[in-house]
mmCIF file of C-alpha atoms in Angstrom:
data_model
loop_
_atom_site.group_PDB
_atom_site.id
_atom_site.type_symbol
_atom_site.label_atom_id
_atom_site.label_comp_id
_atom_site.label_asym_id
_atom_site.label_seq_id
_atom_site.Cartn_x
_atom_site.Cartn_y
_atom_site.Cartn_z
ATOM 1 C CA MET V 935 -0.300 0.061 0.063
ATOM 2 C CA GLN V 936 1.361 3.295 -0.692
ATOM 3 C CA HIS V 937 1.126 6.737 1.356
ATOM 4 C CA PHE V 938 0.162 9.649 -0.827
ATOM 5 C CA TRP V 939 1.118 13.057 0.328
ATOM 6 C CA LEU V 940 -0.850 16.249 -1.234
ATOM 7 C CA ARG V 941 1.295 19.215 -0.492
ATOM 8 C CA HIS V 942 0.310 22.600 -0.419
ATOM 9 C CA GLU V 943 0.688 24.593 -3.785
ATOM 10 C CA VAL V 944 3.169 27.419 -3.345
ATOM 11 C CA LYS V 945 3.112 29.197 -6.931
ATOM 12 C CA GLU V 946 0.836 32.837 -6.597
ATOM 13 C CA GLY V 947 -2.751 32.346 -7.642
ATOM 14 C CA GLU V 948 -2.598 28.378 -7.991
ATOM 15 C CA GLY V 949 -5.766 26.930 -6.686
ATOM 16 C CA ARG V 950 -6.246 23.639 -8.550
ATOM 17 C CA SER V 951 -5.340 20.091 -6.836
ATOM 18 C CA PRO V 952 -4.458 16.844 -8.308
ATOM 19 C CA LEU V 953 -6.523 14.919 -5.656
ATOM 20 C CA LEU V 954 -9.965 16.077 -4.900
ATOM 21 C CA PRO V 955 -11.576 14.527 -1.598
ATOM 22 C CA THR V 956 -13.470 12.032 -3.123
ATOM 23 C CA HIS V 957 -10.572 10.549 -5.271
ATOM 24 C CA ALA V 958 -8.685 10.736 -1.588
ATOM 25 C CA ALA V 959 -11.594 8.551 -0.390
ATOM 26 C CA ALA V 960 -11.044 6.189 -3.376
ATOM 27 C CA LEU V 961 -7.431 5.753 -2.545
ATOM 28 C CA ILE V 962 -8.284 5.430 1.079
ATOM 29 C CA GLN V 963 -10.808 2.536 0.568
ATOM 30 C CA LYS V 964 -8.438 0.540 -1.652
ATOM 31 C CA GLY V 965 -5.921 0.735 1.895
ATOM 32 C CA HIS V 966 -3.749 3.446 0.745
ATOM 33 C CA LYS V 967 -2.944 6.002 3.317
ATOM 34 C CA VAL V 968 -3.477 9.748 2.435
ATOM 35 C CA SER V 969 -1.909 12.822 3.990
ATOM 36 C CA VAL V 970 -3.174 16.363 2.938
ATOM 37 C CA GLU V 971 -1.365 19.976 3.969
ATOM 38 C CA ARG V 972 -3.528 22.531 4.892
ATOM 39 C CA SER V 973 -3.832 25.168 2.002
ATOM 40 C CA ALA V 974 -5.855 28.389 2.177
ATOM 41 C CA THR V 975 -5.561 28.747 -1.543
ATOM 42 C CA ARG V 976 -6.643 25.438 -2.435
ATOM 43 C CA CYS V 977 -10.148 25.381 -4.272
ATOM 44 C CA VAL V 978 -11.576 22.734 -1.923
ATOM 45 C CA ALA V 979 -11.851 23.261 2.155
ATOM 46 C CA ASP V 980 -9.265 21.103 4.657
ATOM 47 C CA ALA V 981 -12.292 19.631 6.139
ATOM 48 C CA LEU V 982 -13.749 17.765 2.991
ATOM 49 C CA TYR V 983 -10.556 15.744 2.961
ATOM 50 C CA GLU V 984 -10.510 14.811 6.488
ATOM 51 C CA GLU V 985 -14.465 13.741 6.107
ATOM 52 C CA ALA V 986 -13.026 11.728 3.266
ATOM 53 C CA GLY V 987 -10.449 9.672 5.913
ATOM 54 C CA ALA V 988 -7.261 12.026 4.901
ATOM 55 C CA GLN V 989 -4.898 13.138 7.786
ATOM 56 C CA LEU V 990 -4.345 16.839 7.584
ATOM 57 C CA VAL V 991 -0.772 17.888 8.108
ATOM 58 C CA GLU V 992 0.671 20.992 8.335
ATOM 59 C CA THR V 993 1.858 23.471 5.299
ATOM 60 C CA GLY V 994 4.570 22.603 3.976
ATOM 61 C CA SER V 995 5.444 19.696 6.117
ATOM 62 C CA TRP V 996 6.070 17.312 2.891
ATOM 63 C CA VAL V 997 9.998 17.754 3.325
ATOM 64 C CA ASN V 998 10.129 16.146 6.533
ATOM 65 C CA ALA V 999 7.460 13.182 5.383
ATOM 66 C CA PRO V 1000 8.537 9.368 5.881
ATOM 67 C CA LYS V 1001 10.648 8.656 3.119
ATOM 68 C CA ASP V 1002 8.283 6.219 1.612
ATOM 69 C CA ALA V 1003 5.760 9.006 1.186
ATOM 70 C CA VAL V 1004 4.727 9.809 -2.658
ATOM 71 C CA ILE V 1005 4.643 13.577 -2.849
ATOM 72 C CA LEU V 1006 1.546 14.676 -5.056
ATOM 73 C CA GLY V 1007 1.483 18.113 -6.221
ATOM 74 C CA LEU V 1008 0.869 20.425 -9.340
ATOM 75 C CA LYS V 1009 3.431 22.988 -9.915
ATOM 76 C CA GLU V 1010 6.865 23.918 -8.939
ATOM 77 C CA LEU V 1011 8.565 22.816 -5.621
ATOM 78 C CA PRO V 1012 9.696 26.023 -3.471
ATOM 79 C CA GLU V 1013 12.934 27.276 -4.638
ATOM 80 C CA SER V 1014 15.682 25.507 -2.748
ATOM 81 C CA ASN V 1015 18.997 23.739 -3.251
ATOM 82 C CA ASP V 1016 18.297 20.874 -1.003
ATOM 83 C CA ALA V 1017 18.319 17.443 -2.086
ATOM 84 C CA LEU V 1018 15.100 15.554 -2.883
ATOM 85 C CA VAL V 1019 14.753 12.063 -1.349
ATOM 86 C CA HIS V 1020 11.160 11.394 -2.238
ATOM 87 C CA ASN V 1021 9.287 10.173 -5.236
ATOM 88 C CA HIS V 1022 7.399 13.037 -6.411
ATOM 89 C CA ILE V 1023 4.782 13.387 -8.743
ATOM 90 C CA PHE V 1024 4.002 16.764 -10.193
ATOM 91 C CA PHE V 1025 4.300 18.939 -13.290
ATOM 92 C CA ALA V 1026 8.137 19.512 -13.547
ATOM 93 C CA HIS V 1027 8.719 21.514 -16.735
ATOM 94 C CA CYS V 1028 12.181 19.714 -16.905
ATOM 95 C CA PHE V 1029 12.266 17.750 -19.731
ATOM 96 C CA LYS V 1030 12.837 19.753 -22.543
ATOM 97 C CA GLY V 1031 15.094 22.314 -21.832
ATOM 98 C CA GLN V 1032 13.518 24.958 -19.733
ATOM 99 C CA GLY V 1033 15.110 27.387 -17.564
ATOM 100 C CA GLY V 1034 16.498 25.559 -14.057
ATOM 101 C CA SER V 1035 16.210 21.551 -15.595
ATOM 102 C CA ALA V 1036 19.305 20.723 -14.380
ATOM 103 C CA GLU V 1037 19.276 22.098 -10.851
ATOM 104 C CA LEU V 1038 15.806 20.560 -10.509
ATOM 105 C CA LEU V 1039 17.414 17.167 -11.824
ATOM 106 C CA ASN V 1040 20.411 17.515 -9.852
ATOM 107 C CA ARG V 1041 18.508 17.870 -6.425
ATOM 108 C CA PHE V 1042 16.477 14.612 -7.526
ATOM 109 C CA LYS V 1043 20.194 12.850 -8.268
ATOM 110 C CA SER V 1044 21.641 14.170 -5.004
ATOM 111 C CA GLY V 1045 18.939 12.731 -2.983
ATOM 112 C CA GLY V 1046 17.730 9.794 -4.567
ATOM 113 C CA GLY V 1047 14.474 10.511 -5.079
ATOM 114 C CA THR V 1048 12.083 9.970 -8.264
ATOM 115 C CA LEU V 1049 10.060 12.320 -10.507
ATOM 116 C CA TRP V 1050 6.875 11.293 -12.361
ATOM 117 C CA ASP V 1051 6.333 13.933 -14.486
ATOM 118 C CA LEU V 1052 2.489 14.362 -15.114
ATOM 119 C CA GLU V 1053 3.049 15.575 -18.358
ATOM 120 C CA PHE V 1054 4.509 12.371 -19.280
ATOM 121 C CA LEU V 1055 1.909 10.200 -17.865
ATOM 122 C CA THR V 1056 0.774 8.453 -21.111
ATOM 123 C CA LEU V 1057 -0.693 5.515 -22.572
ATOM 124 C CA ASP V 1058 0.600 3.113 -24.843
ATOM 125 C CA ASN V 1059 -0.851 4.965 -27.856
ATOM 126 C CA GLY V 1060 1.236 8.023 -26.389
ATOM 127 C CA ARG V 1061 -1.739 9.954 -25.611
ATOM 128 C CA ARG V 1062 -1.499 11.803 -22.170
ATOM 129 C CA VAL V 1063 -3.704 10.228 -19.517
ATOM 130 C CA ALA V 1064 -4.732 13.097 -17.892
ATOM 131 C CA ALA V 1065 -4.338 16.807 -18.957
ATOM 132 C CA PHE V 1066 -5.094 20.265 -18.136
ATOM 133 C CA GLY V 1067 -4.899 21.263 -21.886
ATOM 134 C CA ARG V 1068 -8.589 21.787 -22.868
ATOM 135 C CA ALA V 1069 -9.022 24.054 -19.188
ATOM 136 C CA ALA V 1070 -6.010 26.215 -20.283
ATOM 137 C CA GLY V 1071 -7.156 26.670 -24.031
ATOM 138 C CA ILE V 1072 -11.012 27.645 -22.183
ATOM 139 C CA ALA V 1073 -8.659 30.099 -19.861
ATOM 140 C CA GLY V 1074 -6.381 31.372 -22.511
ATOM 141 C CA MET V 1075 -9.005 32.327 -24.564
ATOM 142 C CA ALA V 1076 -11.082 34.194 -22.029
ATOM 143 C CA VAL V 1077 -8.037 36.197 -20.638
ATOM 144 C CA GLY V 1078 -7.120 37.237 -24.044
ATOM 145 C CA LEU V 1079 -10.740 38.340 -25.077
ATOM 146 C CA LEU V 1080 -10.649 40.210 -21.850
ATOM 147 C CA VAL V 1081 -7.904 41.890 -22.376
ATOM 148 C CA TRP V 1082 -8.516 42.723 -25.893
ATOM 149 C CA ALA V 1083 -12.137 44.308 -24.552
ATOM 150 C CA TYR V 1084 -10.149 46.624 -21.898
ATOM 151 C CA LYS V 1085 -8.116 47.602 -24.641
ATOM 152 C CA GLN V 1086 -11.114 48.974 -26.621
ATOM 153 C CA LEU V 1087 -12.460 50.332 -23.548
ATOM 154 C CA ASP V 1088 -9.458 52.251 -22.288
ATOM 155 C CA PRO V 1089 -7.102 52.475 -25.377
ATOM 156 C CA LEU V 1090 -4.453 54.777 -23.808
ATOM 157 C CA SER V 1091 -3.747 52.594 -20.727
ATOM 158 C CA VAL V 1092 -0.249 51.113 -20.514
ATOM 159 C CA SER V 1093 -1.632 48.416 -18.428
ATOM 160 C CA PRO V 1094 -4.311 46.831 -20.577
ATOM 161 C CA CYS V 1095 -5.384 44.394 -17.821
ATOM 162 C CA PRO V 1096 -6.131 44.710 -14.204
ATOM 163 C CA PRO V 1097 -5.412 41.908 -12.025
ATOM 164 C CA LEU V 1098 -7.348 39.191 -12.401
ATOM 165 C CA VAL V 1099 -8.322 38.309 -8.885
ATOM 166 C CA GLU V 1100 -11.772 36.869 -9.171
ATOM 167 C CA ARG V 1101 -11.922 32.900 -9.829
ATOM 168 C CA PHE V 1102 -14.984 31.102 -11.694
ATOM 169 C CA GLN V 1103 -16.674 27.982 -10.154
ATOM 170 C CA ASN V 1104 -17.305 26.779 -13.988
ATOM 171 C CA TYR V 1105 -16.912 27.310 -17.626
ATOM 172 C CA ASP V 1106 -20.394 28.946 -17.745
ATOM 173 C CA GLU V 1107 -19.523 31.828 -15.172
ATOM 174 C CA LEU V 1108 -16.320 32.407 -16.723
ATOM 175 C CA ALA V 1109 -18.301 32.919 -20.017
ATOM 176 C CA THR V 1110 -20.915 35.290 -18.579
ATOM 177 C CA TYR V 1111 -18.154 37.366 -17.259
ATOM 178 C CA VAL V 1112 -16.283 37.613 -20.419
ATOM 179 C CA LYS V 1113 -19.305 38.339 -22.483
ATOM 180 C CA GLN V 1114 -20.175 41.656 -20.616
ATOM 181 C CA PHE V 1115 -17.098 42.951 -21.173
ATOM 182 C CA LEU V 1116 -17.154 42.009 -24.886
ATOM 183 C CA ASP V 1117 -20.391 43.254 -25.200
ATOM 184 C CA LYS V 1118 -19.340 46.998 -23.821
ATOM 185 C CA ALA V 1119 -16.220 46.884 -26.350
ATOM 186 C CA LYS V 1120 -18.429 46.226 -29.371
ATOM 187 C CA GLU V 1121 -20.866 49.080 -28.182
ATOM 188 C CA LYS V 1122 -18.003 51.391 -28.134
ATOM 189 C CA SER V 1123 -15.398 50.079 -30.895
ATOM 190 C CA GLY V 1124 -18.546 48.989 -33.091
ATOM 191 C CA LYS V 1125 -16.834 45.220 -33.620
ATOM 192 C CA LEU V 1126 -16.006 42.199 -32.190
ATOM 193 C CA PRO V 1127 -12.420 40.763 -32.559
ATOM 194 C CA THR V 1128 -10.707 38.470 -35.100
ATOM 195 C CA VAL V 1129 -9.529 35.520 -33.189
ATOM 196 C CA ILE V 1130 -6.910 32.891 -34.483
ATOM 197 C CA VAL V 1131 -6.193 29.628 -32.643
ATOM 198 C CA ILE V 1132 -3.023 27.600 -34.068
ATOM 199 C CA GLY V 1133 -3.404 24.105 -32.704
ATOM 200 C CA ALA V 1134 -6.978 24.342 -32.925
ATOM 201 C CA LEU V 1135 -7.535 20.370 -33.063
ATOM 202 C CA GLY V 1136 -5.877 19.339 -29.887
ATOM 203 C CA ARG V 1137 -7.378 19.451 -26.477
ATOM 204 C CA CYS V 1138 -6.154 22.823 -25.498
ATOM 205 C CA GLY V 1139 -7.000 24.471 -29.181
ATOM 206 C CA GLY V 1140 -10.413 22.577 -28.836
ATOM 207 C CA GLY V 1141 -11.587 24.143 -25.585
ATOM 208 C CA SER V 1142 -10.247 27.598 -26.785
ATOM 209 C CA VAL V 1143 -12.265 27.603 -30.210
ATOM 210 C CA ASP V 1144 -15.510 25.794 -28.114
ATOM 211 C CA PHE V 1145 -14.928 28.943 -25.643
ATOM 212 C CA ALA V 1146 -14.661 31.799 -28.305
ATOM 213 C CA GLU V 1147 -17.835 30.445 -30.056
ATOM 214 C CA LYS V 1148 -19.643 30.377 -26.648
ATOM 215 C CA VAL V 1149 -19.303 34.128 -26.467
ATOM 216 C CA GLY V 1150 -20.106 35.020 -30.245
ATOM 217 C CA ILE V 1151 -16.560 34.840 -31.660
ATOM 218 C CA THR V 1152 -16.126 32.697 -34.939
ATOM 219 C CA PRO V 1153 -12.240 32.129 -35.243
ATOM 220 C CA THR V 1154 -10.063 31.056 -37.725
ATOM 221 C CA LYS V 1155 -8.902 27.518 -36.914
ATOM 222 C CA TRP V 1156 -5.267 26.522 -37.656
ATOM 223 C CA ASP V 1157 -3.314 23.081 -36.805
ATOM 224 C CA LEU V 1158 -0.652 20.863 -38.797
ATOM 225 C CA ASP V 1159 -2.009 21.274 -42.243
ATOM 226 C CA GLU V 1160 -1.508 25.167 -41.951
ATOM 227 C CA THR V 1161 1.560 25.243 -40.498
ATOM 228 C CA LYS V 1162 3.643 22.538 -42.342
ATOM 229 C CA LYS V 1163 5.048 25.369 -44.637
ATOM 230 C CA GLY V 1164 6.679 26.922 -41.775
ATOM 231 C CA GLY V 1165 6.509 30.250 -40.221
ATOM 232 C CA PRO V 1166 6.511 32.809 -39.564
ATOM 233 C CA PHE V 1167 3.165 33.648 -40.611
ATOM 234 C CA PRO V 1168 1.896 37.214 -41.812
ATOM 235 C CA GLU V 1169 -1.760 35.996 -41.803
ATOM 236 C CA ILE V 1170 -1.694 36.170 -37.723
ATOM 237 C CA LEU V 1171 -0.546 39.594 -37.989
ATOM 238 C CA GLN V 1172 -3.844 40.356 -39.506
ATOM 239 C CA HIS V 1173 -6.186 39.092 -36.645
ATOM 240 C CA ASP V 1174 -6.856 41.073 -33.612
ATOM 241 C CA ILE V 1175 -5.915 38.040 -31.049
ATOM 242 C CA PHE V 1176 -3.629 35.218 -31.757
ATOM 243 C CA VAL V 1177 -3.810 32.052 -29.235
ATOM 244 C CA ASN V 1178 -1.322 29.691 -29.211
ATOM 245 C CA CYS V 1179 -2.054 25.978 -28.269
ATOM 246 C CA ILE V 1180 0.299 23.865 -29.787
ATOM 247 C CA TYR V 1181 2.129 21.057 -28.093
ATOM 248 C CA LEU V 1182 5.744 21.994 -28.688
ATOM 249 C CA MET V 1183 8.405 19.033 -28.518
ATOM 250 C CA THR V 1184 10.863 20.063 -31.215
ATOM 251 C CA LYS V 1185 12.199 23.193 -32.496
ATOM 252 C CA ILE V 1186 9.820 24.815 -35.206
ATOM 253 C CA PRO V 1187 10.453 28.048 -37.101
ATOM 254 C CA PRO V 1188 8.999 31.098 -35.210
ATOM 255 C CA PHE V 1189 5.035 32.084 -35.860
ATOM 256 C CA VAL V 1190 5.939 35.561 -35.377
ATOM 257 C CA THR V 1191 8.867 37.486 -35.054
ATOM 258 C CA SER V 1192 9.991 40.914 -33.447
ATOM 259 C CA GLU V 1193 10.869 42.330 -37.049
ATOM 260 C CA GLY V 1194 7.570 40.859 -38.063
ATOM 261 C CA ILE V 1195 5.410 42.736 -35.086
ATOM 262 C CA ALA V 1196 7.069 45.842 -35.646
ATOM 263 C CA GLY V 1197 6.290 46.267 -39.631
ATOM 264 C CA PRO V 1198 3.452 48.194 -41.075
ATOM 265 C CA GLY V 1199 -0.366 47.171 -41.145
ATOM 266 C CA ARG V 1200 -0.312 44.609 -38.479
ATOM 267 C CA VAL V 1201 -3.535 44.404 -36.847
ATOM 268 C CA LEU V 1202 -2.595 42.171 -34.258
ATOM 269 C CA SER V 1203 -2.991 43.361 -30.590
ATOM 270 C CA VAL V 1204 -3.125 40.708 -28.307
ATOM 271 C CA ILE V 1205 -1.217 37.446 -28.100
ATOM 272 C CA ALA V 1206 -2.509 34.538 -25.414
ATOM 273 C CA ASP V 1207 0.592 32.170 -25.366
ATOM 274 C CA VAL V 1208 -1.458 29.360 -23.856
ATOM 275 C CA SER V 1209 1.371 26.603 -24.734
ATOM 276 C CA CYS V 1210 3.341 29.504 -22.606
ATOM 277 C CA ASP V 1211 7.181 27.815 -23.574
ATOM 278 C CA THR V 1212 8.669 30.980 -22.285
ATOM 279 C CA SER V 1213 12.174 29.247 -20.955
ATOM 280 C CA ASN V 1214 12.357 26.786 -23.684
ATOM 281 C CA PRO V 1215 14.932 27.628 -26.326
ATOM 282 C CA ASN V 1216 12.665 26.719 -29.115
ATOM 283 C CA ASN V 1217 10.027 28.978 -27.964
ATOM 284 C CA PRO V 1218 7.997 29.691 -31.630
ATOM 285 C CA ILE V 1219 6.630 33.097 -29.968
ATOM 286 C CA PRO V 1220 10.222 35.003 -29.720
ATOM 287 C CA VAL V 1221 8.668 38.381 -28.897
ATOM 288 C CA TYR V 1222 9.056 38.132 -25.050
ATOM 289 C CA ASN V 1223 11.040 36.518 -22.415
ATOM 290 C CA GLN V 1224 8.897 36.211 -19.063
ATOM 291 C CA THR V 1225 6.181 34.657 -17.952
ATOM 292 C CA THR V 1226 3.251 37.242 -16.667
ATOM 293 C CA THR V 1227 0.940 36.514 -13.683
ATOM 294 C CA PHE V 1228 -2.820 36.564 -12.926
ATOM 295 C CA LEU V 1229 -2.103 39.439 -10.781
ATOM 296 C CA LYS V 1230 0.134 41.075 -13.867
ATOM 297 C CA PRO V 1231 -1.752 39.457 -16.885
ATOM 298 C CA THR V 1232 0.218 41.213 -19.754
ATOM 299 C CA LEU V 1233 3.787 42.419 -20.793
ATOM 300 C CA ARG V 1234 4.061 44.730 -23.674
ATOM 301 C CA ALA V 1235 6.188 43.653 -27.064
ATOM 302 C CA THR V 1236 5.525 46.503 -28.638
ATOM 303 C CA GLN V 1237 4.376 50.291 -28.437
ATOM 304 C CA GLY V 1238 3.286 52.810 -30.619
ATOM 305 C CA ASP V 1239 -0.339 53.409 -32.017
ATOM 306 C CA ASN V 1240 -1.146 49.640 -31.941
ATOM 307 C CA PRO V 1241 0.624 48.532 -28.768
ATOM 308 C CA LEU V 1242 0.852 44.745 -29.107
ATOM 309 C CA ASP V 1243 0.454 42.791 -25.431
ATOM 310 C CA VAL V 1244 1.386 39.675 -24.362
ATOM 311 C CA ILE V 1245 -0.398 36.944 -22.173
ATOM 312 C CA ALA V 1246 1.671 33.914 -20.441
ATOM 313 C CA ILE V 1247 0.340 33.013 -17.648
ATOM 314 C CA ASP V 1248 1.602 29.492 -17.472
ATOM 315 C CA HIS V 1249 -1.584 28.121 -14.983
ATOM 316 C CA LEU V 1250 -4.295 29.312 -16.640
ATOM 317 C CA PRO V 1251 -6.826 26.851 -15.674
ATOM 318 C CA SER V 1252 -6.365 27.933 -12.022
ATOM 319 C CA LEU V 1253 -8.593 31.034 -13.226
ATOM 320 C CA VAL V 1254 -11.464 27.763 -12.928
ATOM 321 C CA PRO V 1255 -9.659 25.739 -10.236
ATOM 322 C CA ALA V 1256 -12.631 23.487 -9.367
ATOM 323 C CA GLU V 1257 -13.908 22.607 -12.457
ATOM 324 C CA SER V 1258 -10.531 22.011 -14.142
ATOM 325 C CA SER V 1259 -9.551 19.999 -11.245
ATOM 326 C CA LYS V 1260 -12.188 17.485 -11.088
ATOM 327 C CA GLU V 1261 -11.877 16.895 -15.163
ATOM 328 C CA PHE V 1262 -8.005 16.341 -14.367
ATOM 329 C CA ASP V 1263 -8.338 14.282 -11.354
ATOM 330 C CA ASP V 1264 -11.074 12.047 -12.846
ATOM 331 C CA ALA V 1265 -8.527 10.904 -15.253
ATOM 332 C CA LEU V 1266 -5.657 10.449 -13.095
ATOM 333 C CA ILE V 1267 -7.293 8.673 -10.373
ATOM 334 C CA GLU V 1268 -7.477 5.268 -11.981
ATOM 335 C CA HIS V 1269 -3.542 5.524 -12.439
ATOM 336 C CA LEU V 1270 -3.045 6.704 -9.133
ATOM 337 C CA LEU V 1271 -4.852 3.739 -7.678
ATOM 338 C CA ALA V 1272 -2.227 1.424 -9.432
ATOM 339 C CA TYR V 1273 0.757 3.156 -9.033
ATOM 340 C CA PRO V 1274 3.770 2.345 -9.499
ATOM 341 C CA ASN V 1275 2.654 -0.853 -11.134
ATOM 342 C CA THR V 1276 1.783 -0.106 -14.294
ATOM 343 C CA PRO V 1277 3.485 0.741 -18.138
ATOM 344 C CA VAL V 1278 2.057 4.679 -17.462
ATOM 345 C CA TRP V 1279 4.162 5.205 -14.484
ATOM 346 C CA THR V 1280 7.148 2.525 -15.946
ATOM 347 C CA ARG V 1281 7.635 4.718 -19.057
ATOM 348 C CA ALA V 1282 7.522 8.222 -16.982
ATOM 349 C CA LYS V 1283 10.139 6.412 -14.391
ATOM 350 C CA ASP V 1284 12.407 5.758 -17.428
ATOM 351 C CA LEU V 1285 11.814 9.102 -19.157
ATOM 352 C CA PHE V 1286 13.276 10.844 -15.805
ATOM 353 C CA HIS V 1287 16.438 8.479 -15.656
ATOM 354 C CA GLN V 1288 17.083 8.760 -19.607
ATOM 355 C CA LYS V 1289 16.426 12.813 -19.155
ATOM 356 C CA THR V 1290 18.694 12.855 -15.720
ATOM 357 C CA LYS V 1291 21.406 11.107 -17.700
ATOM 358 C CA GLU V 1292 21.153 13.301 -20.882
ATOM 359 C CA VAL V 1293 21.181 16.357 -18.575
ATOM 360 C CA LEU V 1294 23.821 15.725 -15.786
ATOM 361 C CA GLY V 1295 25.550 12.907 -17.618
#
C-alpha cells in the first residue's frame, strides 16, 4: 500500500488540486494512506479531505514526510537547493531544456528521489492519461478576449488588463463574465475581435475554439496542415488576437518575429500564449522572454499606435480551479490507484532517468 502526501501549492494564484476529496476517499478505500497539507488557497476546503478519511498535516511539511511517502502536487516546488529524497508526482517542466532543468534534476540525483512528471504519464498510444489542456485553452481564450476588450474600453492605458483576482466556479460563469466585457467593447468600438487559434484540433485548441464560439466569436482555426510550410505567418498579424495552443516537442520556425510585429499594417494587438514555452529555447513566439501572472496578466511587446500585449500565464486553468481540477483528477485517479505498477508509471520513470542522464551525465 502507498502513502500519498498532497502538498500545498506555493505558486501564487494556484488553487487547483491533483487530488480532490472524492479521489482521496477512493485511495483510502483501497487501503492507501493519504495525508493532506492544510492550504488556504486550494479550491476545496481542508475539512472535506478530513471527512473523506485523510489525515491533515501542516503546510509545507512534505519535506519531513516519511521517506516512503509519495509527494503529490501540481506546479513547481519551493525554490531550494536541498536534495530531494522522496518520490514526487507533479508538472516539473524540466525535460525539454527549460530554465532551471539541470538544477532540479540534480536535486533528485543528489537525494535519490524519483520524479514522475504528470506531463509524461502516457498510455500505450502516447496520449496523456490526464491533462489540463482543454481548461488551459478555455482560460487562455477568456483572458485574451478580456485583454482585447479592456484595450477597446481604455486604449490609452499602459496596463491593458487589471489584476485577475476573481476565480470562477465553472466555464459557464467565466463565459458570462467575459461576454459582458465583449458587449461593452463592441458598443464602443463597433466590432468584435478577429481571432486565430493555432493548434485548434488538439485538446487545448479545442477548448479555446469552443469558448470563443460560446461568447459569439468564430475564430480562424489552424493546425498542422496550415502550419506545415513553416512560419513566420503574416496571416497571424491580420487578426486582433492570436491564441497559441500547440504542444511543442521540437524546434520549429517561429510563428511571429520581432521584425514582423514591428512592420506596418499589423492588426494584431493581443497574443495569448497558452502553450507558454517562455523558457524553452525553441519557443515559436520569440517576441517576449518572461511569464506573466494573474496579478499582472500582460507584458507589452511593442509600443506605438497599436501596442501589442502578450499573455503568458503558465497556470491558466487556475482561473476555474474546481472544474478544471475535477476534469483532470477524474482521469488521473485510476492510475494513482495502480501506482507504480503499470506501463504508464514505468515509462514516466524511465524517461526521468533518461533525461537525468542526458542533462547531468
